[in-house]
Structures are given as C-alpha cells and as structure tokens.
C-alpha cells in the first residue's frame, strides 16, 4: 500500500493512498508491489527543492517589481490593470512556496497545520484559474482593440477593466473552493508523520468509495475544461483573428510588439501547465490498477510537471523585459524602464480611428482647394473616402 510520504508528493493532485484504499475495499487486485527506487525519489525531491527555490526568488522579485511599476509608477491604463492582477496572482502564489520547499525537504512531513495545508493548495489553484482567466481576457481585449477600435475608444475604460478583474478573482475563488474544502491532513501511525492530501471522502466507510472516485474525476475534468481547454480555445481564436488583421493591415513592428509579448506569455503558460493536466488525468487512472512502469512514470512525471507549473509564476517578468523592445537597446535600458515599455498602451491601435478621420479631412480639404482653383461646383467634390 502506498505510504503517506509517497502520497504527499502529489499535493497538487489527489491522494494515491485513498486510491489504493478504494481498490482494496472493492476487492480489486491491488497495484503491483513495486520495488521503490530510492535514488529516483531522492533525486526528484532534490530537484523539486531547487526549482521551488528558484521559482520563489525570481517570482517574488520579478512579480514584486511588476506590481510596483504597474500599480504605483505608471499611469493607470487598461493594460496595467490586466498585468497588475496577473502579477498579483503569481506573487501571492510564490509567497507560499517556502511551505512547499519545507514540505519536500522534510520528506513530505506537513508540520504547518490543516489551515495552511488548505491554503497552500488553494492558492496554487487560485493562481491557475486567475492566470488563465486574465490571459484570456487580455487576448479578448487585444482582439477587440484590433477589430473594433472605435468601440474600444468609446467603451474600453478603467472602470470596466476593474470590474472585470474583480469578477475574474471571484470566479477563480469559486473554482478553487473545492480544493479548499477537501484538502486535509492525516497522521501516519507507522512513521509518525503528517501528510497533506486531498480527502474526497471518508474511505473507512465502504459506501463512500464510489463518491470518492466521482469527486476525483469531476475535479480533474472541471480543472482541465475550465482552467485550460475553454480558455485556450478562446485565446487561439482571438490570436488567429489578430494575426489575420496584422497581415491584412501590414502593421508596423511597433504595433506588433504587444501582440508578440502576450503571445510569448500564453505559449509559456500552455507548455508549463499542459503536462500538469496530462499527469492529473494519468493520476486519476491509478484507480484501475497500474503496472510498475506506470507507477515509476508517475513518480518522475508528477514532480516534473509540478515544477514546470510552478516555474510559470516567475517567467512572465522575464518575458516582459526580453520582449519589451529590441535586443540592442535592452542592454542600454534599465529593468524598470523595460517593464514600463512592455505595459504601455499601444497608441497606434487606439488612435487608428482618429488618424483615419484626420486623413479623410485632409483629403477633403485638398479636394476643396482643387475645386476652388478650377472653380468647380461643390457637387463635384469627391467624397468617396468619407
């Protein structure tokens, strides 16, 4: 049977202890008792501690600077509202990383109590949902700015952006509430260690076995559909439309820059979180009994997928700086100035309608001048550009 320490390695997923108990209680054959490769387990634990520490240091500093620049140093715009909230989500998550570092370093003994057990995992999923929801709304905002510039000029306001940001935080909290509810701690009598795990049902009662499995699968499917699949489909559609308009209108490199920055952020989010969702589904399949090779793959893959997801919380500030402007001037420009450049509104998009109006009026004035010089009647003035 799976030990408490092995179960705890999956603190972002569900409880393997409970999965094994479910199979045993139902009279199914238990998963094969495989020889545990201590070297692999220790190596993955060490790697996790190192990467968690890197994510903590870079995430706190990088996102802290983004919060300071967008929240206090720059003039408030719709763009700064989006990036400020995105940075806040990552910053709060990285603040809790020392708990995960200590948890892993102490061989998965949770000594911080049930409340922090719930908060540690809850914040992780709040970060997941808030990040993907903000990336989705940023994509929609970019799409509207390109396709409907006049509408955006009249309706795209700070007040509306702030209301949308508040709604996103509420939705992220709602979708994360099951983890806050089901997260629990248990003490192992053999090792006298405390595990922090997802307790979907009390498996000491046989009638709860089916309930446990239903909740487990429902959580995994809900997280994938609403925290990844639907947002990613919306993002792909928005950026497909934006790409088409960029090619059609032959926008300048300056106009494309915000598009490139957000494309990089979204691609990084996709590659950092996709393995997490894949292994979440693979972990659900352990209910059916698995081979030793599959169990070893989970022991290696789950920590790697978790590490990759954690690192996503610190890469965005790096992308803002690297893609904020051309590489040559990046060396000359300060870090803070780079951040400001990345978050500025794309004036070329916002003022496109105004430029078109000015161009039309200029052409009309030229036509009038020509009419006056030739003494043509007003009815002959070409107005096709209006």
Tab-separated table of C-alpha atoms in Angstrom, residues 97-384:
chain	number	residue	atom	x	y	z
A	97	UNK	CA	6.354	28.398	-1.993
A	98	UNK	CA	8.527	28.229	1.171
A	99	UNK	CA	5.844	25.932	2.643
A	100	UNK	CA	6.223	23.577	-0.304
A	101	UNK	CA	10.016	23.798	-0.062
A	102	UNK	CA	9.956	22.858	3.624
A	103	UNK	CA	7.346	20.156	2.987
A	104	UNK	CA	9.535	18.477	0.351
A	105	UNK	CA	12.790	18.947	2.272
A	106	UNK	CA	11.273	17.288	5.374
A	107	UNK	CA	10.476	14.142	3.372
A	108	UNK	CA	6.856	15.236	2.954
A	109	UNK	CA	6.027	15.743	6.576
A	110	UNK	CA	3.489	18.555	6.936
A	111	UNK	CA	4.040	20.432	10.178
A	112	UNK	CA	2.092	23.626	9.450
A	113	UNK	CA	-1.435	22.562	10.404
A	114	UNK	CA	-4.625	21.912	8.470
A	115	UNK	CA	-5.393	25.571	7.701
A	116	UNK	CA	-2.111	26.165	5.859
A	117	UNK	CA	-2.490	22.778	4.171
A	118	UNK	CA	-5.728	24.040	2.668
A	119	UNK	CA	-4.339	27.488	1.879
A	120	UNK	CA	-1.151	26.185	0.261
A	121	UNK	CA	-3.036	24.087	-2.269
A	122	UNK	CA	-5.923	26.555	-2.567
A	123	UNK	CA	-3.594	29.398	-3.520
A	124	UNK	CA	-1.999	27.153	-6.159
A	125	UNK	CA	-5.319	26.629	-7.900
A	126	UNK	CA	-6.450	30.226	-7.435
A	127	UNK	CA	-3.236	31.161	-9.240
A	128	UNK	CA	-4.014	28.650	-12.012
A	129	UNK	CA	-7.536	29.931	-12.640
A	130	UNK	CA	-6.761	33.626	-12.166
A	131	UNK	CA	-3.755	33.443	-14.513
A	132	UNK	CA	-5.583	31.661	-17.321
A	133	UNK	CA	-8.665	33.885	-16.945
A	134	UNK	CA	-6.563	37.058	-17.111
A	135	UNK	CA	-4.654	35.739	-20.123
A	136	UNK	CA	-7.999	35.028	-21.774
A	137	UNK	CA	-9.413	38.493	-21.093
A	138	UNK	CA	-6.147	40.084	-22.289
A	139	UNK	CA	-6.489	38.131	-25.542
A	140	UNK	CA	-10.116	39.256	-25.947
A	141	UNK	CA	-9.111	42.851	-25.183
A	142	UNK	CA	-6.333	42.729	-27.798
A	143	UNK	CA	-8.732	41.264	-30.341
A	144	UNK	CA	-11.342	43.967	-29.741
A	145	UNK	CA	-8.682	46.692	-29.946
A	146	UNK	CA	-7.665	45.481	-33.399
A	147	UNK	CA	-11.076	44.573	-34.817
A	148	UNK	CA	-13.258	47.217	-33.121
A	149	UNK	CA	-11.003	50.229	-32.451
A	150	UNK	CA	-13.869	52.734	-32.470
A	151	UNK	CA	-15.915	50.730	-29.970
A	152	UNK	CA	-12.870	50.342	-27.722
A	153	UNK	CA	-12.180	54.059	-27.878
A	154	UNK	CA	-15.685	54.730	-26.541
A	155	UNK	CA	-16.172	51.856	-24.095
A	156	UNK	CA	-12.736	50.500	-23.077
A	157	UNK	CA	-12.393	52.151	-19.675
A	158	UNK	CA	-10.532	51.675	-16.397
A	159	UNK	CA	-13.809	51.194	-14.545
A	160	UNK	CA	-14.893	48.365	-16.831
A	161	UNK	CA	-11.447	46.737	-16.588
A	162	UNK	CA	-11.520	46.918	-12.781
A	163	UNK	CA	-14.985	45.331	-12.656
A	164	UNK	CA	-13.860	42.508	-14.976
A	165	UNK	CA	-10.749	41.954	-12.828
A	166	UNK	CA	-12.910	41.635	-9.711
A	167	UNK	CA	-15.196	39.134	-11.467
A	168	UNK	CA	-12.159	37.074	-12.509
A	169	UNK	CA	-10.913	36.878	-8.915
A	170	UNK	CA	-14.361	35.788	-7.728
A	171	UNK	CA	-14.519	33.094	-10.416
A	172	UNK	CA	-11.017	31.874	-9.541
A	173	UNK	CA	-12.042	31.591	-5.887
A	174	UNK	CA	-15.243	29.720	-6.782
A	175	UNK	CA	-13.433	27.192	-8.985
A	176	UNK	CA	-10.756	26.694	-6.308
A	177	UNK	CA	-13.184	26.326	-3.391
A	178	UNK	CA	-13.463	22.501	-3.681
A	179	UNK	CA	-9.734	22.152	-3.018
A	180	UNK	CA	-10.019	24.458	-0.029
A	181	UNK	CA	-12.813	22.225	1.252
A	182	UNK	CA	-11.353	18.771	0.519
A	183	UNK	CA	-7.749	19.405	1.483
A	184	UNK	CA	-6.940	17.616	4.745
A	185	UNK	CA	-4.155	16.275	6.929
A	186	UNK	CA	-3.620	12.807	8.353
A	187	UNK	CA	-1.041	11.302	10.689
A	188	UNK	CA	0.698	8.025	9.833
A	189	UNK	CA	0.957	5.724	12.841
A	190	UNK	CA	3.941	3.867	11.372
A	191	UNK	CA	6.149	6.850	10.602
A	192	UNK	CA	4.525	9.436	12.902
A	193	UNK	CA	4.480	11.912	10.019
A	194	UNK	CA	1.668	14.165	8.856
A	195	UNK	CA	0.559	14.171	5.220
A	196	UNK	CA	-1.296	16.990	3.459
A	197	UNK	CA	-3.606	15.376	0.898
A	198	UNK	CA	-6.948	15.682	-0.905
A	199	UNK	CA	-9.585	13.858	1.129
A	200	UNK	CA	-12.513	13.477	-1.274
A	201	UNK	CA	-14.393	11.091	1.037
A	202	UNK	CA	-14.016	9.084	4.252
A	203	UNK	CA	-12.904	5.714	2.867
A	204	UNK	CA	-13.276	3.975	6.200
A	205	UNK	CA	-16.927	3.709	5.125
A	206	UNK	CA	-17.305	1.377	2.088
A	207	UNK	CA	-20.316	3.308	0.780
A	208	UNK	CA	-18.061	6.346	0.158
A	209	UNK	CA	-15.776	4.610	-2.334
A	210	UNK	CA	-17.835	5.466	-5.402
A	211	UNK	CA	-18.341	9.010	-4.124
A	212	UNK	CA	-14.587	9.411	-3.787
A	213	UNK	CA	-13.939	8.338	-7.368
A	214	UNK	CA	-16.714	10.543	-8.765
A	215	UNK	CA	-15.381	13.605	-6.946
A	216	UNK	CA	-11.846	12.805	-8.008
A	217	UNK	CA	-12.774	12.583	-11.688
A	218	UNK	CA	-15.103	15.596	-11.512
A	219	UNK	CA	-12.314	17.751	-10.086
A	220	UNK	CA	-9.851	16.675	-12.761
A	221	UNK	CA	-12.287	17.207	-15.644
A	222	UNK	CA	-13.508	20.574	-14.298
A	223	UNK	CA	-9.955	21.819	-13.832
A	224	UNK	CA	-8.984	20.791	-17.367
A	225	UNK	CA	-12.117	22.114	-19.117
A	226	UNK	CA	-12.483	25.468	-17.321
A	227	UNK	CA	-8.845	26.020	-16.340
A	228	UNK	CA	-7.276	25.093	-19.653
A	229	UNK	CA	-9.359	23.847	-22.613
A	230	UNK	CA	-12.042	26.556	-22.969
A	231	UNK	CA	-9.682	29.486	-22.183
A	232	UNK	CA	-7.079	28.140	-24.579
A	233	UNK	CA	-9.653	27.777	-27.384
A	234	UNK	CA	-10.783	31.376	-26.845
A	235	UNK	CA	-7.165	32.552	-26.868
A	236	UNK	CA	-6.394	30.682	-30.104
A	237	UNK	CA	-9.441	32.192	-31.845
A	238	UNK	CA	-8.558	35.720	-30.655
A	239	UNK	CA	-4.949	35.488	-31.771
A	240	UNK	CA	-5.950	33.926	-35.059
A	241	UNK	CA	-8.123	36.994	-35.759
A	242	UNK	CA	-5.343	39.341	-34.595
A	243	UNK	CA	-2.774	37.611	-36.827
A	244	UNK	CA	-5.098	37.892	-39.808
A	245	UNK	CA	-5.601	41.623	-39.209
A	246	UNK	CA	-1.857	42.207	-38.739
A	247	UNK	CA	-1.098	40.569	-42.093
A	248	UNK	CA	-4.023	42.298	-43.794
A	249	UNK	CA	-3.230	45.783	-42.487
A	250	UNK	CA	0.566	45.357	-42.596
A	251	UNK	CA	1.008	46.741	-39.105
A	252	UNK	CA	4.383	48.127	-38.087
A	253	UNK	CA	6.754	46.288	-35.781
A	254	UNK	CA	5.848	48.737	-33.015
A	255	UNK	CA	2.177	47.828	-33.306
A	256	UNK	CA	3.020	44.124	-33.256
A	257	UNK	CA	5.104	44.331	-30.084
A	258	UNK	CA	2.275	43.985	-27.517
A	259	UNK	CA	0.953	41.089	-29.590
A	260	UNK	CA	4.349	39.359	-29.511
A	261	UNK	CA	4.718	39.834	-25.752
A	262	UNK	CA	1.336	38.324	-24.978
A	263	UNK	CA	1.908	35.508	-27.475
A	264	UNK	CA	5.089	34.551	-25.628
A	265	UNK	CA	3.328	34.700	-22.241
A	266	UNK	CA	0.476	32.493	-23.463
A	267	UNK	CA	2.788	29.966	-25.139
A	268	UNK	CA	4.788	29.673	-21.911
A	269	UNK	CA	1.593	29.197	-19.916
A	270	UNK	CA	0.478	26.456	-22.320
A	271	UNK	CA	3.722	24.487	-22.150
A	272	UNK	CA	4.076	24.944	-18.384
A	273	UNK	CA	0.545	23.814	-17.483
A	274	UNK	CA	-0.250	21.204	-20.172
A	275	UNK	CA	1.962	18.489	-18.540
A	276	UNK	CA	0.234	19.241	-15.234
A	277	UNK	CA	-3.184	18.442	-16.724
A	278	UNK	CA	-1.882	15.379	-18.566
A	279	UNK	CA	-0.456	13.847	-15.399
A	280	UNK	CA	-3.602	14.812	-13.492
A	281	UNK	CA	-5.583	12.559	-15.847
A	282	UNK	CA	-2.949	9.825	-15.658
A	283	UNK	CA	-3.082	10.012	-11.868
A	284	UNK	CA	-6.855	9.522	-11.960
A	285	UNK	CA	-6.330	6.283	-13.894
A	286	UNK	CA	-4.482	4.757	-10.914
A	287	UNK	CA	-7.914	3.723	-9.635
A	288	UNK	CA	-7.864	0.845	-12.110
A	289	UNK	CA	-4.594	-0.685	-11.001
A	290	UNK	CA	-1.333	0.058	-12.769
A	291	UNK	CA	1.931	-1.567	-13.735
A	292	UNK	CA	5.233	-0.876	-12.045
A	293	UNK	CA	6.443	1.031	-15.114
A	294	UNK	CA	3.381	3.289	-14.972
A	295	UNK	CA	3.883	3.928	-11.251
A	296	UNK	CA	7.536	4.830	-11.859
A	297	UNK	CA	6.495	7.178	-14.672
A	298	UNK	CA	4.113	8.941	-12.289
A	299	UNK	CA	6.782	9.232	-9.594
A	300	UNK	CA	9.054	11.006	-12.074
A	301	UNK	CA	6.484	12.809	-14.206
A	302	UNK	CA	4.305	14.313	-11.494
A	303	UNK	CA	7.142	16.176	-9.722
A	304	UNK	CA	8.490	17.398	-13.078
A	305	UNK	CA	5.049	18.591	-14.201
A	306	UNK	CA	4.525	20.321	-10.853
A	307	UNK	CA	7.940	22.002	-11.041
A	308	UNK	CA	7.191	23.246	-14.546
A	309	UNK	CA	3.833	24.657	-13.450
A	310	UNK	CA	5.479	26.399	-10.504
A	311	UNK	CA	8.157	27.955	-12.722
A	312	UNK	CA	5.456	29.607	-14.832
A	313	UNK	CA	4.835	32.005	-11.945
A	314	UNK	CA	8.249	33.623	-12.418
A	315	UNK	CA	8.768	33.662	-16.200
A	316	UNK	CA	6.366	36.474	-17.133
A	317	UNK	CA	8.508	39.360	-15.771
A	318	UNK	CA	11.480	37.926	-17.674
A	319	UNK	CA	9.456	37.857	-20.890
A	320	UNK	CA	8.274	41.442	-20.354
A	321	UNK	CA	11.885	42.609	-20.192
A	322	UNK	CA	13.292	40.480	-23.010
A	323	UNK	CA	10.473	41.343	-25.421
A	324	UNK	CA	9.830	44.893	-24.249
A	325	UNK	CA	11.941	46.319	-27.046
A	326	UNK	CA	14.770	45.438	-29.398
A	327	UNK	CA	17.649	43.400	-28.048
A	328	UNK	CA	20.281	46.088	-28.685
A	329	UNK	CA	18.565	48.754	-26.644
A	330	UNK	CA	17.636	46.206	-23.966
A	331	UNK	CA	21.229	46.278	-22.774
A	332	UNK	CA	21.191	50.059	-22.504
A	333	UNK	CA	17.801	50.446	-20.858
A	334	UNK	CA	17.080	49.879	-17.193
A	335	UNK	CA	14.997	46.958	-15.959
A	336	UNK	CA	12.203	49.170	-14.676
A	337	UNK	CA	12.049	51.147	-17.902
A	338	UNK	CA	11.810	47.873	-19.794
A	339	UNK	CA	8.796	46.876	-17.739
A	340	UNK	CA	7.132	50.232	-18.380
A	341	UNK	CA	7.692	49.808	-22.112
A	342	UNK	CA	6.084	46.378	-22.063
A	343	UNK	CA	2.903	47.578	-20.360
A	344	UNK	CA	2.257	50.809	-22.270
A	345	UNK	CA	-0.936	51.049	-24.272
A	346	UNK	CA	-0.499	50.543	-27.988
A	347	UNK	CA	-1.185	54.090	-29.109
A	348	UNK	CA	-1.086	53.072	-32.754
A	349	UNK	CA	-4.148	50.894	-32.285
A	350	UNK	CA	-6.074	53.237	-30.034
A	351	UNK	CA	-5.577	56.229	-32.307
A	352	UNK	CA	-6.069	54.457	-35.627
A	353	UNK	CA	-9.620	55.732	-35.950
A	354	UNK	CA	-8.513	59.289	-35.210
A	355	UNK	CA	-5.778	59.081	-37.832
A	356	UNK	CA	-8.214	57.781	-40.400
A	357	UNK	CA	-10.533	60.698	-39.656
A	358	UNK	CA	-7.646	63.176	-39.984
A	359	UNK	CA	-6.599	61.573	-43.242
A	360	UNK	CA	-10.133	61.838	-44.607
A	361	UNK	CA	-10.436	65.504	-43.622
A	362	UNK	CA	-7.035	66.257	-45.145
A	363	UNK	CA	-8.014	64.648	-48.434
A	364	UNK	CA	-11.309	66.549	-48.367
A	365	UNK	CA	-9.500	69.854	-47.824
A	366	UNK	CA	-7.210	69.078	-50.752
A	367	UNK	CA	-10.212	68.352	-52.965
A	368	UNK	CA	-11.848	71.617	-51.939
A	369	UNK	CA	-8.671	73.527	-52.761
A	370	UNK	CA	-8.551	71.927	-56.188
A	371	UNK	CA	-12.198	72.745	-56.740
A	372	UNK	CA	-11.604	76.363	-55.833
A	373	UNK	CA	-8.655	76.680	-58.176
A	374	UNK	CA	-10.663	75.180	-61.047
A	375	UNK	CA	-13.895	76.910	-59.998
A	376	UNK	CA	-15.830	73.644	-59.968
A	377	UNK	CA	-19.255	73.408	-58.350
A	378	UNK	CA	-19.378	71.903	-54.884
A	379	UNK	CA	-21.349	68.895	-56.149
A	380	UNK	CA	-18.219	67.656	-57.935
A	381	UNK	CA	-16.109	67.338	-54.785
A	382	UNK	CA	-15.103	63.640	-54.403
A	383	UNK	CA	-16.374	62.355	-51.025
A	384	UNK	CA	-15.747	58.644	-51.521
